[in-house]
Amino acid sequence: MQVASREFTSVTPENSMKWRSLAPAPDEYDFSGADQLVDFALANGQRLRGHTLFWHRLNGLPSWLHAELDAASDPAARLRELMADHTATVVGRYAGRIAQWDVINEPLGIASGDFDRENIFYQLLGEEYLDLALLHAHAADPSAELFINETFTEFQPQKFDALIALAQRVLARGAPLHGIGLQGHFFLRAPDEAVLRDQLRRIAALGLKAEITELDIPLPLFDTTPDPLAAQAQAYADVFNACLAVPLCSGITVWGVDDAHTWLDSFVITAGNAPNRPLLFDGQLQAKPAYHAVVDALLDAVPWRIVSN
Ligand code: G3I
């Protein structure tokens, strides 16, 4: 907790604001976990990123949703109604306190630029579900910055192109979109600074904010290098330098505080490599070389220095 409040200026929930976590039943909400996080962040003067209103994968959807839609005479209408209620309830509750929302998470296929076939929102409502969600969120909190958050775009240029095209269509229809988040889970490939910088610039060229929203870079990626911790540190510096080069890159969120608590150690694809050690602090909460590389990158970007003798 001390590290989380001392070292970070922004906070996001890993799971506690997902629809499944918040709503045990269609008209029932349990905000205990989410409230705790919001209180913690505000007590420490930290910005909050809300994550996430609509995500069709893994633990994103409530367990009751499919049964609820199956039982409806008009499933699309019922889904629209549930989306409106959910957004008003959650975004409304935290209005003025949550600065940014990942309104939509991962709309596209994992390895393609097409909409995911398993995406229940797209199946029932088509692409319009993006606009609907954004419009409801904007109505519930006009001051919140609204994001579409996507994964594995950093090393899939076609998927990134599709994300940009999607954002352009949303903007052309007049929906209130303010930013694009690139998750930055680099467990398949280490980051490439130039590619990332170019992608952040292309987001900014749409007039949108760009953020890296779920950064982690596992150590086993660098097993074949002489000093894996130094290579990991360089990779972190690359990500920060890419963002620092783009004025509309407004934040980087790491997906966890310390190496003892990372989703990668239990995730099916990466669990075999555990401990993945992907974060800035080790399991004893000691700052790693990656932490110092990030601090150096941030200090280098400050246009002035206080020099003491
Ligand atoms: O809460 C239960 C607990 O009661 C049970 O005992 C335990 C046993 O497995 O599971 C717990 O649930 C776990 C949940 O996290 C809460 O800790 C799930 O198994 C586990 O699968 C779940 O993983 C989360 C994952 O989303 C769900 O797919 C990760 O913590 C979370 O980091 C991850 O986050 C997502 C982002 O939201 C979106 N981008 C991708 C990222 C990784 O999938």
CSV table of C-alpha atoms and ligand atoms in Angstrom, one decimal:
chain,number,residue,atom,x,y,z
A,1,MET,CA,0.0,0.0,0.0
A,2,GLN,CA,2.8,2.4,0.9
A,3,VAL,CA,4.5,1.8,-2.4
A,4,ALA,CA,1.3,2.1,-4.3
A,5,SER,CA,0.6,5.5,-2.7
A,6,ARG,CA,4.2,6.8,-2.8
A,7,GLU,CA,5.3,5.8,-6.3
A,8,PHE,CA,2.3,6.2,-8.5
A,9,THR,CA,0.1,9.2,-9.5
A,10,SER,CA,-2.7,7.1,-11.1
A,11,VAL,CA,-4.6,4.1,-10.0
A,12,THR,CA,-6.8,1.5,-11.8
A,13,PRO,CA,-8.6,-1.6,-10.6
A,14,GLU,CA,-7.5,-4.9,-12.0
A,15,ASN,CA,-10.8,-6.6,-11.6
A,16,SER,CA,-13.0,-4.9,-9.0
A,17,MET,CA,-14.8,-2.5,-11.5
A,18,LYS,CA,-15.6,-5.2,-14.1
A,19,TRP,CA,-19.3,-5.7,-14.7
A,20,ARG,CA,-19.0,-9.3,-13.2
A,21,SER,CA,-17.4,-8.0,-10.1
A,22,LEU,CA,-19.9,-5.2,-9.5
A,23,ALA,CA,-23.2,-6.8,-10.4
A,24,PRO,CA,-24.0,-10.2,-8.8
A,25,ALA,CA,-27.5,-10.0,-10.3
A,26,PRO,CA,-29.2,-7.9,-13.0
A,27,ASP,CA,-30.5,-5.2,-10.5
A,28,GLU,CA,-28.0,-5.7,-7.7
A,29,TYR,CA,-24.7,-4.0,-7.2
A,30,ASP,CA,-21.9,-4.5,-4.7
A,31,PHE,CA,-19.5,-1.5,-4.8
A,32,SER,CA,-17.5,-2.5,-1.7
A,33,GLY,CA,-14.2,-3.4,-3.6
A,34,ALA,CA,-14.5,-0.6,-6.1
A,35,ASP,CA,-15.3,2.0,-3.4
A,36,GLN,CA,-12.2,0.9,-1.4
A,37,LEU,CA,-10.0,1.6,-4.3
A,38,VAL,CA,-11.6,4.9,-5.1
A,39,ASP,CA,-11.3,6.0,-1.5
A,40,PHE,CA,-7.6,5.0,-1.5
A,41,ALA,CA,-6.8,6.9,-4.7
A,42,LEU,CA,-8.6,10.1,-3.7
A,43,ALA,CA,-7.0,10.0,-0.2
A,44,ASN,CA,-3.6,9.9,-1.9
A,45,GLY,CA,-4.5,12.6,-4.5
A,46,GLN,CA,-4.2,10.0,-7.3
A,47,ARG,CA,-5.9,10.0,-10.6
A,48,LEU,CA,-8.3,7.1,-11.3
A,49,ARG,CA,-8.8,5.1,-14.5
A,50,GLY,CA,-12.0,3.2,-14.5
A,51,HIS,CA,-11.6,-0.3,-15.9
A,52,THR,CA,-13.8,-1.4,-17.6
A,53,LEU,CA,-17.5,-1.0,-18.5
A,54,PHE,CA,-17.9,-3.5,-21.4
A,55,TRP,CA,-15.6,-6.4,-22.0
A,56,HIS,CA,-16.9,-9.6,-23.5
A,57,ARG,CA,-14.0,-11.8,-22.6
A,58,LEU,CA,-12.9,-13.9,-19.5
A,59,ASN,CA,-14.2,-12.3,-16.3
A,60,GLY,CA,-15.6,-9.2,-18.1
A,61,LEU,CA,-19.3,-10.2,-18.4
A,62,PRO,CA,-21.6,-11.0,-15.5
A,63,SER,CA,-22.3,-14.7,-15.1
A,64,TRP,CA,-26.0,-14.1,-15.5
A,65,LEU,CA,-25.9,-12.0,-18.7
A,66,HIS,CA,-26.4,-14.8,-21.3
A,67,ALA,CA,-29.4,-16.3,-19.4
A,68,GLU,CA,-30.9,-12.9,-19.0
A,69,LEU,CA,-30.6,-12.2,-22.8
A,70,ASP,CA,-31.8,-15.7,-23.7
A,71,ALA,CA,-34.9,-15.2,-21.6
A,72,ALA,CA,-35.7,-11.8,-23.2
A,73,SER,CA,-38.3,-11.6,-26.1
A,74,ASP,CA,-36.0,-9.0,-27.7
A,75,PRO,CA,-32.4,-9.8,-26.6
A,76,ALA,CA,-31.0,-6.7,-28.4
A,77,ALA,CA,-33.4,-4.4,-26.7
A,78,ARG,CA,-32.7,-6.0,-23.4
A,79,LEU,CA,-28.9,-5.7,-23.9
A,80,ARG,CA,-29.3,-2.0,-24.8
A,81,GLU,CA,-31.4,-1.5,-21.6
A,82,LEU,CA,-28.8,-3.3,-19.4
A,83,MET,CA,-25.9,-1.3,-21.0
A,84,ALA,CA,-27.8,1.9,-20.3
A,85,ASP,CA,-28.5,1.0,-16.7
A,86,HIS,CA,-25.0,-0.3,-16.0
A,87,THR,CA,-23.3,2.8,-17.4
A,88,ALA,CA,-25.6,5.2,-15.6
A,89,THR,CA,-25.2,3.3,-12.3
A,90,VAL,CA,-21.5,2.9,-12.3
A,91,VAL,CA,-20.2,6.0,-14.2
A,92,GLY,CA,-22.9,8.1,-12.4
A,93,ARG,CA,-21.8,6.8,-8.9
A,94,TYR,CA,-18.2,7.9,-9.5
A,95,ALA,CA,-18.9,11.0,-11.6
A,96,GLY,CA,-16.3,13.7,-11.0
A,97,ARG,CA,-14.0,11.2,-9.2
A,98,ILE,CA,-13.0,8.8,-12.0
A,99,ALA,CA,-11.0,10.8,-14.6
A,100,GLN,CA,-10.9,8.2,-17.4
A,101,TRP,CA,-13.0,5.2,-18.2
A,102,ASP,CA,-12.1,2.3,-20.4
A,103,VAL,CA,-15.6,2.3,-21.7
A,104,ILE,CA,-14.9,-0.5,-24.2
A,105,ASN,CA,-12.2,-3.1,-23.7
A,106,GLU,CA,-10.8,-5.2,-26.6
A,107,PRO,CA,-13.5,-4.8,-29.2
A,108,LEU,CA,-11.4,-6.5,-31.9
A,109,GLY,CA,-10.3,-10.1,-32.3
A,110,ILE,CA,-7.1,-11.2,-30.5
A,111,ALA,CA,-5.1,-11.7,-33.7
A,112,SER,CA,-7.2,-9.8,-36.2
A,113,GLY,CA,-8.7,-6.4,-36.9
A,114,ASP,CA,-12.2,-7.8,-37.3
A,115,PHE,CA,-14.7,-7.6,-34.5
A,116,ASP,CA,-14.5,-10.7,-32.3
A,117,ARG,CA,-17.3,-13.2,-33.2
A,118,GLU,CA,-17.6,-14.0,-29.6
A,119,ASN,CA,-18.3,-10.4,-28.8
A,120,ILE,CA,-21.9,-10.5,-27.5
A,121,PHE,CA,-22.3,-6.7,-27.9
A,122,TYR,CA,-21.3,-6.8,-31.5
A,123,GLN,CA,-23.4,-9.9,-32.2
A,124,LEU,CA,-26.6,-8.3,-31.0
A,125,LEU,CA,-26.0,-4.6,-31.7
A,126,GLY,CA,-23.3,-4.3,-34.3
A,127,GLU,CA,-20.7,-1.6,-34.2
A,128,GLU,CA,-23.3,0.8,-32.8
A,129,TYR,CA,-22.6,-0.7,-29.3
A,130,LEU,CA,-19.5,1.4,-29.1
A,131,ASP,CA,-21.4,4.6,-29.7
A,132,LEU,CA,-24.2,3.6,-27.3
A,133,ALA,CA,-21.7,2.9,-24.5
A,134,LEU,CA,-19.8,6.1,-25.1
A,135,LEU,CA,-23.0,8.2,-25.3
A,136,HIS,CA,-24.3,6.8,-22.0
A,137,ALA,CA,-21.0,7.2,-20.3
A,138,HIS,CA,-20.8,10.8,-21.4
A,139,ALA,CA,-24.3,11.5,-20.2
A,140,ALA,CA,-23.5,10.0,-16.8
A,141,ASP,CA,-20.3,12.0,-16.4
A,142,PRO,CA,-19.6,14.7,-18.9
A,143,SER,CA,-16.2,15.4,-17.3
A,144,ALA,CA,-14.8,11.9,-17.7
A,145,GLU,CA,-12.4,11.1,-20.6
A,146,LEU,CA,-13.7,8.1,-22.5
A,147,PHE,CA,-11.4,5.5,-23.9
A,148,ILE,CA,-11.4,2.4,-26.1
A,149,ASN,CA,-8.8,0.0,-24.8
A,150,GLU,CA,-7.2,-2.6,-27.0
A,151,THR,CA,-4.7,-5.4,-26.7
A,152,PHE,CA,-1.8,-6.9,-28.8
A,153,THR,CA,-1.8,-4.0,-31.2
A,154,GLU,CA,1.8,-3.1,-30.5
A,155,PHE,CA,3.2,-5.9,-32.7
A,156,GLN,CA,0.3,-6.4,-35.0
A,157,PRO,CA,0.3,-3.5,-37.5
A,158,GLN,CA,-2.9,-4.7,-39.3
A,159,LYS,CA,-4.8,-4.8,-36.0
A,160,PHE,CA,-3.5,-1.4,-35.1
A,161,ASP,CA,-4.6,0.0,-38.5
A,162,ALA,CA,-8.1,-1.5,-37.8
A,163,LEU,CA,-8.2,0.1,-34.4
A,164,ILE,CA,-7.4,3.5,-35.9
A,165,ALA,CA,-10.1,3.0,-38.6
A,166,LEU,CA,-12.6,2.0,-35.9
A,167,ALA,CA,-11.8,5.2,-33.9
A,168,GLN,CA,-12.2,7.3,-37.1
A,169,ARG,CA,-15.6,5.8,-37.7
A,170,VAL,CA,-16.7,6.4,-34.1
A,171,LEU,CA,-15.5,10.0,-34.3
A,172,ALA,CA,-17.2,10.5,-37.6
A,173,ARG,CA,-20.5,9.4,-36.1
A,174,GLY,CA,-20.0,12.0,-33.4
A,175,ALA,CA,-19.7,9.7,-30.5
A,176,PRO,CA,-17.8,11.1,-27.5
A,177,LEU,CA,-14.5,9.3,-27.7
A,178,HIS,CA,-11.5,11.0,-26.1
A,179,GLY,CA,-8.7,8.5,-26.0
A,180,ILE,CA,-7.3,5.1,-27.1
A,181,GLY,CA,-5.5,2.8,-24.7
A,182,LEU,CA,-2.9,0.4,-25.8
A,183,GLN,CA,-2.7,-2.3,-23.1
A,184,GLY,CA,1.0,-3.1,-23.4
A,185,HIS,CA,1.1,-6.7,-22.3
A,186,PHE,CA,4.4,-7.5,-23.8
A,187,PHE,CA,4.7,-11.2,-23.0
A,188,LEU,CA,4.8,-12.4,-26.6
A,189,ARG,CA,7.3,-9.9,-27.8
A,190,ALA,CA,9.4,-7.1,-26.2
A,191,PRO,CA,8.4,-3.5,-27.0
A,192,ASP,CA,9.9,-1.7,-30.0
A,193,GLU,CA,10.3,2.0,-29.2
A,194,ALA,CA,10.0,3.3,-32.7
A,195,VAL,CA,6.9,1.3,-33.5
A,196,LEU,CA,5.2,2.3,-30.3
A,197,ARG,CA,6.0,6.0,-30.8
A,198,ASP,CA,4.6,5.9,-34.3
A,199,GLN,CA,1.4,4.2,-33.0
A,200,LEU,CA,1.0,6.8,-30.2
A,201,ARG,CA,1.5,9.6,-32.8
A,202,ARG,CA,-1.2,8.1,-35.1
A,203,ILE,CA,-3.6,8.1,-32.2
A,204,ALA,CA,-2.7,11.7,-31.3
A,205,ALA,CA,-3.2,12.7,-35.0
A,206,LEU,CA,-6.9,11.9,-34.5
A,207,GLY,CA,-7.0,14.5,-31.8
A,208,LEU,CA,-7.2,11.7,-29.2
A,209,LYS,CA,-5.2,11.1,-26.0
A,210,ALA,CA,-3.1,8.0,-26.0
A,211,GLU,CA,-2.2,5.9,-23.0
A,212,ILE,CA,-0.4,2.7,-22.3
A,213,THR,CA,-2.9,1.1,-19.9
A,214,GLU,CA,-1.7,-2.3,-18.7
A,215,LEU,CA,2.0,-2.4,-19.0
A,216,ASP,CA,4.0,-5.5,-18.0
A,217,ILE,CA,7.2,-6.9,-19.5
A,218,PRO,CA,8.1,-10.4,-18.2
A,219,LEU,CA,11.7,-11.2,-17.4
A,220,PRO,CA,11.8,-14.6,-19.2
A,221,LEU,CA,11.6,-12.6,-22.5
A,222,PHE,CA,15.3,-11.7,-21.9
A,223,ASP,CA,16.5,-15.1,-20.6
A,224,THR,CA,19.0,-15.4,-23.5
A,225,THR,CA,20.6,-12.1,-22.7
A,226,PRO,CA,23.6,-11.8,-20.3
A,227,ASP,CA,21.7,-9.5,-17.9
A,228,PRO,CA,17.9,-10.0,-18.1
A,229,LEU,CA,17.1,-7.4,-15.5
A,230,ALA,CA,19.1,-4.8,-17.4
A,231,ALA,CA,17.4,-5.8,-20.7
A,232,GLN,CA,14.0,-5.5,-19.0
A,233,ALA,CA,15.0,-2.1,-17.7
A,234,GLN,CA,15.8,-1.0,-21.2
A,235,ALA,CA,12.5,-2.3,-22.5
A,236,TYR,CA,10.7,-0.2,-19.8
A,237,ALA,CA,12.7,2.8,-20.7
A,238,ASP,CA,11.8,2.3,-24.4
A,239,VAL,CA,8.1,2.4,-23.6
A,240,PHE,CA,8.4,5.5,-21.5
A,241,ASN,CA,10.5,7.3,-24.1
A,242,ALA,CA,8.0,6.4,-26.8
A,243,CYS,CA,5.3,8.0,-24.7
A,244,LEU,CA,7.4,11.0,-23.7
A,245,ALA,CA,8.0,11.8,-27.3
A,246,VAL,CA,4.2,12.3,-28.0
A,247,PRO,CA,2.6,15.3,-26.2
A,248,LEU,CA,-0.9,13.6,-26.3
A,249,CYS,CA,0.5,10.5,-24.6
A,250,SER,CA,-1.0,11.3,-21.2
A,251,GLY,CA,-0.2,8.3,-19.1
A,252,ILE,CA,1.3,4.9,-18.5
A,253,THR,CA,-0.3,2.4,-16.2
A,254,VAL,CA,1.6,-0.7,-15.1
A,255,TRP,CA,-0.5,-3.8,-14.5
A,256,GLY,CA,0.4,-4.3,-10.9
A,257,VAL,CA,2.8,-3.0,-8.3
A,258,ASP,CA,5.2,-5.8,-7.5
A,259,ASP,CA,6.3,-9.2,-8.9
A,260,ALA,CA,4.6,-11.2,-6.2
A,261,HIS,CA,1.2,-10.1,-7.5
A,262,THR,CA,1.0,-10.5,-11.3
A,263,TRP,CA,-1.8,-12.0,-13.3
A,264,LEU,CA,0.9,-13.5,-15.6
A,265,ASP,CA,1.8,-16.1,-13.0
A,266,SER,CA,-1.6,-17.7,-13.2
A,267,PHE,CA,-2.6,-17.0,-16.8
A,268,VAL,CA,-2.7,-20.1,-19.0
A,269,ILE,CA,-0.1,-18.9,-21.6
A,270,THR,CA,2.4,-17.5,-19.2
A,271,ALA,CA,2.0,-19.5,-15.9
A,272,GLY,CA,4.5,-22.1,-17.1
A,273,ASN,CA,7.2,-19.3,-17.0
A,274,ALA,CA,6.4,-18.3,-13.4
A,275,PRO,CA,7.8,-16.3,-11.8
A,276,ASN,CA,7.4,-13.9,-14.7
A,277,ARG,CA,8.7,-10.9,-12.6
A,278,PRO,CA,7.2,-8.4,-15.1
A,279,LEU,CA,6.9,-5.3,-12.9
A,280,LEU,CA,8.9,-2.4,-11.4
A,281,PHE,CA,9.2,-3.7,-7.8
A,282,ASP,CA,10.3,-7.2,-6.8
A,283,GLY,CA,8.4,-9.5,-4.5
A,284,GLN,CA,10.0,-7.8,-1.5
A,285,LEU,CA,8.8,-4.4,-2.8
A,286,GLN,CA,12.4,-3.4,-3.7
A,287,ALA,CA,12.8,-1.1,-6.7
A,288,LYS,CA,14.2,-3.1,-9.7
A,289,PRO,CA,16.6,-1.8,-12.4
A,290,ALA,CA,13.4,-1.2,-14.5
A,291,TYR,CA,12.2,1.2,-11.8
A,292,HIS,CA,15.4,3.2,-12.0
A,293,ALA,CA,15.4,3.2,-15.8
A,294,VAL,CA,11.8,4.6,-15.7
A,295,VAL,CA,12.8,7.3,-13.2
A,296,ASP,CA,15.8,8.2,-15.4
A,297,ALA,CA,13.7,8.4,-18.5
A,298,LEU,CA,11.2,10.7,-16.7
A,299,LEU,CA,14.0,12.9,-15.3
A,300,ASP,CA,15.6,13.2,-18.7
A,301,ALA,CA,12.4,14.5,-20.1
A,302,VAL,CA,12.2,17.3,-17.6
A,303,PRO,CA,13.2,20.5,-19.5
A,304,TRP,CA,15.1,21.9,-16.5
A,305,ARG,CA,17.2,20.5,-13.7
A,306,ILE,CA,17.8,21.7,-10.2
A,307,VAL,CA,21.5,21.2,-9.6
A,308,SER,CA,22.8,21.2,-6.1
A,309,ASN,CA,26.4,21.3,-5.1
B,1,G3I,O1,-12.0,-14.2,-7.5
B,1,G3I,C1,-11.7,-15.6,-7.8
B,1,G3I,C2,-11.4,-16.4,-6.5
B,1,G3I,O2,-12.6,-16.4,-5.7
B,1,G3I,C3,-10.9,-17.8,-6.8
B,1,G3I,O3,-10.6,-18.4,-5.6
B,1,G3I,C4,-9.7,-17.7,-7.7
B,1,G3I,C5,-9.3,-19.1,-8.1
B,1,G3I,O4,-8.8,-19.2,-9.5
B,1,G3I,O5,-10.0,-17.0,-8.9
B,1,G3I,C6,-10.4,-15.7,-8.6
B,1,G3I,O6,-10.7,-15.1,-9.8
B,1,G3I,C7,-9.6,-14.7,-10.6
B,1,G3I,C8,-9.7,-13.2,-10.9
B,1,G3I,O7,-8.7,-12.8,-11.8
B,1,G3I,C9,-9.6,-12.3,-9.6
B,1,G3I,O8,-8.4,-12.5,-9.0
B,1,G3I,C10,-9.6,-15.4,-11.9
B,1,G3I,O9,-9.4,-16.8,-11.7
B,1,G3I,C11,-8.6,-14.9,-12.9
B,1,G3I,O10,-8.7,-15.5,-14.1
B,1,G3I,C12,-8.8,-13.4,-13.0
B,1,G3I,O11,-7.8,-13.0,-13.9
B,1,G3I,C13,-7.9,-11.6,-14.3
B,1,G3I,C14,-8.1,-11.5,-15.8
B,1,G3I,O12,-8.2,-10.2,-16.3
B,1,G3I,C15,-9.5,-12.2,-16.2
B,1,G3I,O13,-9.3,-12.6,-17.4
B,1,G3I,C16,-6.6,-10.9,-14.0
B,1,G3I,O14,-6.5,-10.8,-12.6
B,1,G3I,C17,-6.6,-9.5,-14.6
B,1,G3I,O15,-5.3,-9.0,-14.5
B,1,G3I,C18,-6.9,-9.6,-16.1
B,1,G3I,O16,-6.9,-8.3,-16.6
B,1,G3I,C19,-7.2,-8.2,-18.0
B,1,G3I,C20,-7.7,-6.8,-18.2
B,1,G3I,O17,-8.9,-6.6,-17.5
B,1,G3I,C21,-7.9,-6.5,-19.7
B,1,G3I,N1,-6.8,-6.8,-20.5
B,1,G3I,C22,-6.2,-8.1,-20.3
B,1,G3I,C23,-5.9,-8.4,-18.9
B,1,G3I,C24,-5.4,-9.8,-18.8
B,1,G3I,O18,-6.4,-10.7,-19.2
